[in-house]
Amino acid sequence: MSTKQSASAGQRWRFKRPEEAYQPRLFTTDAEVVRLGEGLLGCTLARADWTHEAHLAATLYLLTRRPDIDLDTELPGIIGRFNESVGGVNSDSEGYHETITRTYLHGVRFFLREARPGALTQQVNALLLSPAGGREWPLRFYSRELLFSVEARRRFAAPDVAPLP
């Protein structure tokens, strides 16, 4: 069943992702994932290391290995500080994006509730290969117009296409 066929929003994300040109870079060691999570916290990563895969790996690491951090309140500041540490800015057109961050945070949590326990690397790679790990995953719930608006960048916007699972 493709994601274009009818299915409830909650079921849609559970199906395998359709073949896409984008293939995620998978991780081979837990140390790589730990380096990303701790590097994000300490602002020690190179800007080039902060890829889509790194965002998701760091999020899963922080959720599963750093219970001392309340991501719901601290993640915006963590990402904003990191962006600035590598010369980036957090503005109306670049840097931290509240709705995308919250949507992926929700997706990683949902993935973890459904996932089999495993080593950190196995969990991260499974996430990256799942629908919730896809670059286009938020567009299952948001129109491009809303998702890429200044309002959605600055404050969490409720989905306008389908509810989050």
CSV table of C-alpha atoms in Angstrom, one decimal:
chain,number,residue,atom,x,y,z
A,1,MET,CA,0.0,0.0,0.0
A,2,SER,CA,1.5,3.4,-0.9
A,3,THR,CA,1.1,6.4,1.2
A,4,LYS,CA,-1.1,7.9,-1.5
A,5,GLN,CA,-3.7,5.2,-1.0
A,6,SER,CA,-6.3,5.9,1.7
A,7,ALA,CA,-5.2,5.1,5.2
A,8,SER,CA,-5.7,6.9,8.4
A,9,ALA,CA,-2.9,9.2,9.4
A,10,GLY,CA,-2.0,7.0,12.3
A,11,GLN,CA,-1.6,4.0,10.1
A,12,ARG,CA,0.1,5.7,7.2
A,13,TRP,CA,3.4,6.2,8.8
A,14,ARG,CA,3.7,2.5,9.8
A,15,PHE,CA,4.0,1.3,6.2
A,16,LYS,CA,7.4,1.1,4.6
A,17,ARG,CA,8.6,4.3,3.0
A,18,PRO,CA,8.3,4.3,-0.8
A,19,GLU,CA,11.6,4.0,-2.6
A,20,GLU,CA,13.1,7.5,-2.7
A,21,ALA,CA,16.2,8.9,-4.2
A,22,TYR,CA,17.4,9.8,-0.7
A,23,GLN,CA,19.0,7.0,1.2
A,24,PRO,CA,20.1,7.8,4.8
A,25,ARG,CA,23.6,7.4,6.0
A,26,LEU,CA,23.5,4.6,8.6
A,27,PHE,CA,25.7,4.3,11.7
A,28,THR,CA,28.1,1.5,12.5
A,29,THR,CA,28.9,2.2,16.1
A,30,ASP,CA,27.2,3.4,19.2
A,31,ALA,CA,30.2,5.8,19.7
A,32,GLU,CA,29.2,7.7,16.5
A,33,VAL,CA,25.7,8.3,17.9
A,34,VAL,CA,27.0,9.2,21.4
A,35,ARG,CA,29.4,11.7,19.8
A,36,LEU,CA,26.6,13.4,18.0
A,37,GLY,CA,24.3,13.6,21.0
A,38,GLU,CA,27.0,14.9,23.3
A,39,GLY,CA,28.5,17.1,20.6
A,40,LEU,CA,25.2,18.8,20.2
A,41,LEU,CA,25.0,19.4,23.9
A,42,GLY,CA,28.5,20.7,24.1
A,43,CYS,CA,28.5,22.6,20.8
A,44,THR,CA,31.5,20.6,19.7
A,45,LEU,CA,30.3,19.2,16.4
A,46,ALA,CA,31.4,20.6,13.1
A,47,ARG,CA,28.6,22.2,11.1
A,48,ALA,CA,29.0,19.6,8.4
A,49,ASP,CA,28.3,16.9,11.0
A,50,TRP,CA,24.8,18.3,11.7
A,51,THR,CA,23.0,16.3,9.0
A,52,HIS,CA,19.4,15.1,8.9
A,53,GLU,CA,20.6,11.7,10.2
A,54,ALA,CA,22.5,13.5,13.0
A,55,HIS,CA,19.4,15.4,14.1
A,56,LEU,CA,17.5,12.1,14.4
A,57,ALA,CA,20.4,10.2,16.0
A,58,ALA,CA,21.0,12.9,18.5
A,59,THR,CA,17.3,13.1,19.4
A,60,LEU,CA,17.0,9.3,19.9
A,61,TYR,CA,20.2,9.3,22.0
A,62,LEU,CA,19.0,12.2,24.1
A,63,LEU,CA,15.5,10.5,24.6
A,64,THR,CA,17.0,7.1,25.5
A,65,ARG,CA,20.3,7.9,27.2
A,66,ARG,CA,19.9,11.3,28.8
A,67,PRO,CA,16.8,11.3,31.0
A,68,ASP,CA,18.3,14.2,32.9
A,69,ILE,CA,17.4,16.5,30.0
A,70,ASP,CA,13.8,17.6,29.5
A,71,LEU,CA,13.7,17.9,25.7
A,72,ASP,CA,10.3,19.4,25.6
A,73,THR,CA,11.7,22.5,27.3
A,74,GLU,CA,15.4,22.4,26.6
A,75,LEU,CA,15.7,21.2,23.0
A,76,PRO,CA,15.0,24.6,21.4
A,77,GLY,CA,17.8,26.2,23.4
A,78,ILE,CA,20.2,23.3,22.7
A,79,ILE,CA,19.7,23.5,19.0
A,80,GLY,CA,19.7,27.3,18.9
A,81,ARG,CA,23.0,27.4,20.9
A,82,PHE,CA,24.6,24.8,18.6
A,83,ASN,CA,23.5,26.7,15.5
A,84,GLU,CA,25.1,29.9,16.8
A,85,SER,CA,28.3,28.0,17.8
A,86,VAL,CA,28.9,27.1,14.2
A,87,GLY,CA,28.2,30.5,12.9
A,88,GLY,CA,24.6,30.0,12.1
A,89,VAL,CA,21.7,32.2,13.0
A,90,ASN,CA,18.2,31.5,14.3
A,91,SER,CA,16.0,33.8,12.2
A,92,ASP,CA,12.7,33.8,10.3
A,93,SER,CA,14.4,32.1,7.4
A,94,GLU,CA,17.1,29.8,8.8
A,95,GLY,CA,18.2,27.9,11.9
A,96,TYR,CA,16.0,26.5,14.6
A,97,HIS,CA,12.5,25.5,13.4
A,98,GLU,CA,10.0,24.9,16.2
A,99,THR,CA,7.3,22.9,14.2
A,100,ILE,CA,9.8,20.6,12.4
A,101,THR,CA,11.7,20.0,15.6
A,102,ARG,CA,8.5,19.2,17.6
A,103,THR,CA,7.1,17.0,14.8
A,104,TYR,CA,10.3,14.9,14.6
A,105,LEU,CA,10.5,14.8,18.4
A,106,HIS,CA,7.0,13.4,18.4
A,107,GLY,CA,7.9,11.0,15.6
A,108,VAL,CA,11.0,9.6,17.4
A,109,ARG,CA,8.9,9.1,20.6
A,110,PHE,CA,6.3,7.3,18.6
A,111,PHE,CA,8.9,5.2,16.9
A,112,LEU,CA,10.4,4.2,20.2
A,113,ARG,CA,7.0,3.1,21.6
A,114,GLU,CA,6.6,0.8,18.6
A,115,ALA,CA,10.3,-0.3,18.3
A,116,ARG,CA,11.9,-3.4,19.5
A,117,PRO,CA,14.6,-2.9,22.1
A,118,GLY,CA,18.1,-3.0,20.8
A,119,ALA,CA,21.5,-1.5,20.7
A,120,LEU,CA,21.7,2.3,20.2
A,121,THR,CA,23.0,1.9,16.7
A,122,GLN,CA,20.3,-0.6,15.7
A,123,GLN,CA,17.6,1.7,17.0
A,124,VAL,CA,18.9,4.8,15.3
A,125,ASN,CA,19.3,2.9,12.0
A,126,ALA,CA,15.8,1.4,12.2
A,127,LEU,CA,14.5,4.9,12.9
A,128,LEU,CA,16.3,6.3,9.9
A,129,LEU,CA,14.9,3.6,7.7
A,130,SER,CA,11.4,4.0,9.0
A,131,PRO,CA,8.8,6.5,7.7
A,132,ALA,CA,9.4,8.8,10.7
A,133,GLY,CA,13.0,9.0,9.7
A,134,GLY,CA,12.3,10.4,6.2
A,135,ARG,CA,13.1,13.9,5.2
A,136,GLU,CA,9.6,14.4,3.9
A,137,TRP,CA,7.8,12.8,7.0
A,138,PRO,CA,6.4,16.1,8.3
A,139,LEU,CA,4.7,16.8,5.0
A,140,ARG,CA,2.4,13.8,5.7
A,141,PHE,CA,0.9,16.1,8.3
A,142,TYR,CA,1.5,19.6,7.1
A,143,SER,CA,1.1,21.5,3.9
A,144,ARG,CA,4.3,23.0,2.5
A,145,GLU,CA,2.8,26.5,2.9
A,146,LEU,CA,2.2,26.1,6.6
A,147,LEU,CA,5.3,24.0,7.5
A,148,PHE,CA,7.7,26.5,5.8
A,149,SER,CA,6.0,29.6,7.1
A,150,VAL,CA,7.7,32.0,9.5
A,151,GLU,CA,4.9,31.3,12.0
A,152,ALA,CA,5.6,27.6,12.1
A,153,ARG,CA,9.4,28.2,12.4
A,154,ARG,CA,8.8,30.4,15.4
A,155,ARG,CA,5.9,28.6,17.2
A,156,PHE,CA,4.5,25.1,17.0
A,157,ALA,CA,1.7,25.0,14.4
A,158,ALA,CA,-0.9,22.3,14.6
A,159,PRO,CA,-1.0,20.0,11.5
A,160,ASP,CA,-3.3,21.1,8.7
A,161,VAL,CA,-3.2,17.9,6.6
A,162,ALA,CA,-3.5,15.1,9.1
A,163,PRO,CA,-3.1,14.6,12.8
A,164,LEU,CA,0.2,13.4,14.1
A,165,PRO,CA,0.1,9.7,15.1
